[in-house]
């Protein structure tokens, strides 16, 4: 994501809010300004650990995955990037989110991070995706899970990829 596109994070933050199927009232957009949510995008790009990747379709940005080490839902320490991900509703269930997550995991691995974290509500169907990507629950509280993924060193990751590619040949 380019700095002049950071304003889109407000929209993606709103669409990142999990709404259970049984909840029928619309969530007011103003909820993103609650401190526990706003901190995921406030002054984004000013910290050395702020990174965002986007997905484009139909000549527009349709999804984003961003990480920061600031204190937010899913924060475990000041050295572990915490994930946020969002897609516009009409672009969900097409593999775009999975692709974004995999690219960010590789990006963080290449940068030398040791692990990544995220927070997800137990009811959220995305929990299955996160588990498939190697995130493991380390803490549960009031229906919310904090999940962590160990990241291999860049050397370990690239050795794994080479071995995997040789097997597939």
Coordinates of C-alpha atoms in Angstrom, one line a residue:
X1 CA 0.0 0.0 0.0
X2 CA 1.3 3.4 -0.9
X3 CA 1.2 6.2 1.7
X4 CA -1.4 8.1 -0.2
X5 CA -3.7 5.1 0.1
X6 CA -3.5 4.8 3.9
X7 CA -6.8 6.5 4.2
X8 CA -8.4 3.3 2.8
X9 CA -7.5 1.5 6.0
X10 CA -10.5 3.2 7.7
X11 CA -12.8 1.5 5.3
X12 CA -11.0 -1.8 5.6
X13 CA -11.0 -1.6 9.4
X14 CA -14.8 -1.2 9.3
X15 CA -15.1 -4.2 7.1
X16 CA -12.7 -6.2 9.3
X17 CA -15.2 -6.1 12.2
X18 CA -16.7 -9.6 12.5
X19 CA -20.5 -9.6 12.7
X20 CA -22.0 -12.9 13.7
X21 CA -24.9 -14.2 11.5
X22 CA -27.4 -13.9 14.3
X23 CA -26.6 -10.2 14.8
X24 CA -29.1 -8.3 12.6
X25 CA -28.5 -4.6 13.4
X26 CA -26.0 -2.7 11.3
X27 CA -22.9 -1.7 13.2
X28 CA -22.4 2.1 13.1
X29 CA -19.3 3.1 11.2
X30 CA -18.2 5.3 14.2
X31 CA -17.2 2.1 16.1
X32 CA -13.8 2.2 14.3
X33 CA -13.0 5.3 16.3
X34 CA -13.1 3.3 19.6
X35 CA -9.6 3.3 20.9
X36 CA -9.2 -0.5 20.9
X37 CA -10.0 -0.6 17.2
X38 CA -8.6 2.8 16.0
X39 CA -5.1 1.9 17.3
X40 CA -4.8 -0.7 14.5
X41 CA -4.6 2.1 11.9
X42 CA -3.8 5.3 13.8
X43 CA -0.8 7.1 12.3
X44 CA -0.2 4.0 10.1
X45 CA 3.1 4.1 8.3
X46 CA 5.0 6.1 11.0
X47 CA 6.3 3.0 12.8
X48 CA 9.1 0.9 11.3
X49 CA 7.0 -2.2 11.9
X50 CA 3.9 -0.9 10.0
X51 CA 3.4 -3.0 6.8
X52 CA 0.4 -3.3 4.5
X53 CA -0.2 -5.4 1.4
X54 CA -3.3 -5.0 -0.8
X55 CA -5.2 -7.0 -3.3
X56 CA -6.5 -5.4 -6.5
X57 CA -9.4 -6.5 -8.7
X58 CA -11.5 -4.6 -11.2
X59 CA -8.9 -1.8 -11.2
X60 CA -9.3 -1.0 -7.5
X61 CA -8.0 -2.1 -4.1
X62 CA -10.4 -4.7 -2.8
X63 CA -8.6 -6.1 0.3
X64 CA -5.8 -5.3 2.7
X65 CA -3.7 -7.1 5.2
X66 CA -1.7 -5.0 7.6
X67 CA 0.5 -5.6 10.6
X68 CA 1.9 -3.5 13.4
X69 CA 3.6 -4.1 16.7
X70 CA 1.5 -1.6 18.6
X71 CA -0.8 -2.6 21.5
X72 CA -4.0 -3.8 20.0
X73 CA -6.2 -7.0 20.0
X74 CA -3.8 -9.9 19.5
X75 CA -0.7 -8.0 20.8
X76 CA 1.7 -10.3 22.6
X77 CA 4.9 -8.2 22.7
X78 CA 6.6 -5.2 21.1
X79 CA 8.6 -7.4 18.6
X80 CA 5.7 -9.4 17.2
X81 CA 3.7 -8.0 14.4
X82 CA -0.1 -8.4 14.8
X83 CA -2.2 -9.1 11.8
X84 CA -5.4 -7.3 10.6
X85 CA -7.1 -8.3 7.4
X86 CA -10.1 -7.2 5.5
X87 CA -11.8 -7.6 2.1
X88 CA -14.8 -5.9 0.7
X89 CA -17.7 -8.3 1.2
X90 CA -18.2 -9.0 -2.5
X91 CA -14.6 -10.2 -2.8
X92 CA -14.7 -12.7 0.1
X93 CA -14.5 -16.5 -0.3
X94 CA -12.4 -16.3 -3.4
X95 CA -9.0 -17.1 -2.0
X96 CA -7.9 -13.4 -1.9
X97 CA -7.6 -13.3 1.9
X98 CA -5.6 -16.5 1.9
X99 CA -3.3 -15.1 -0.7
X100 CA -2.8 -11.9 1.2
X101 CA -2.1 -13.7 4.4
X102 CA 0.5 -16.0 2.8
X103 CA 2.3 -13.0 1.1
X104 CA 2.4 -11.2 4.4
X105 CA 3.7 -14.3 6.2
X106 CA 6.5 -14.6 3.6
X107 CA 7.2 -10.8 3.8
X108 CA 7.6 -11.0 7.6
X109 CA 9.7 -14.1 7.4
X110 CA 12.0 -12.4 4.9
X111 CA 12.3 -9.4 7.2
X112 CA 13.5 -11.8 10.0
X113 CA 10.5 -11.7 12.4
X114 CA 10.3 -14.7 14.6
X115 CA 6.5 -14.9 15.0
X116 CA 3.3 -13.1 14.2
X117 CA 0.0 -12.9 16.1
X118 CA -3.7 -12.0 15.6
X119 CA -6.9 -11.9 17.4
X120 CA -10.1 -13.6 16.2
X121 CA -13.5 -14.3 17.7
X122 CA -14.2 -18.0 18.1
X123 CA -17.4 -17.7 16.0
X124 CA -15.5 -16.2 13.1
X125 CA -15.2 -18.7 10.2
X126 CA -11.7 -17.2 9.5
X127 CA -10.4 -19.1 12.5
X128 CA -10.2 -22.2 10.2
X129 CA -8.1 -20.2 7.7
X130 CA -5.7 -19.0 10.4
X131 CA -5.3 -22.6 11.7
X132 CA -4.5 -23.9 8.2
X133 CA -1.9 -21.2 7.9
X134 CA -0.2 -22.4 11.0
X135 CA -1.5 -20.0 13.7
X136 CA -2.1 -21.7 17.0
X137 CA -4.4 -20.5 19.9
X138 CA -2.3 -19.3 22.8
X139 CA -5.0 -17.5 24.8
X140 CA -8.8 -17.5 25.0
X141 CA -10.9 -14.8 26.7
X142 CA -14.7 -14.2 26.4
X143 CA -15.0 -15.8 23.0
X144 CA -11.9 -14.2 21.6
X145 CA -8.7 -16.1 20.7
X146 CA -5.2 -14.8 20.4
X147 CA -3.3 -16.9 17.9
X148 CA 0.4 -17.0 17.1
X149 CA 2.4 -18.4 14.2
X150 CA 6.1 -19.2 14.5
X151 CA 7.9 -17.8 11.5
X152 CA 11.0 -19.7 10.2
X153 CA 14.1 -17.8 9.6
X154 CA 14.5 -16.6 5.9
X155 CA 17.1 -19.4 5.4
X156 CA 14.8 -22.1 6.9
X157 CA 11.9 -20.8 4.8
X158 CA 13.9 -20.8 1.5
X159 CA 15.4 -24.2 2.2
X160 CA 11.9 -25.6 2.8
X161 CA 10.7 -24.0 -0.5
X162 CA 13.7 -25.5 -2.4
X163 CA 13.0 -28.9 -0.9
X164 CA 9.3 -28.6 -1.7
X165 CA 10.0 -27.6 -5.3
X166 CA 12.4 -30.5 -5.8
X167 CA 9.8 -33.0 -4.6
X168 CA 7.2 -31.5 -7.0
X169 CA 9.5 -31.8 -10.1

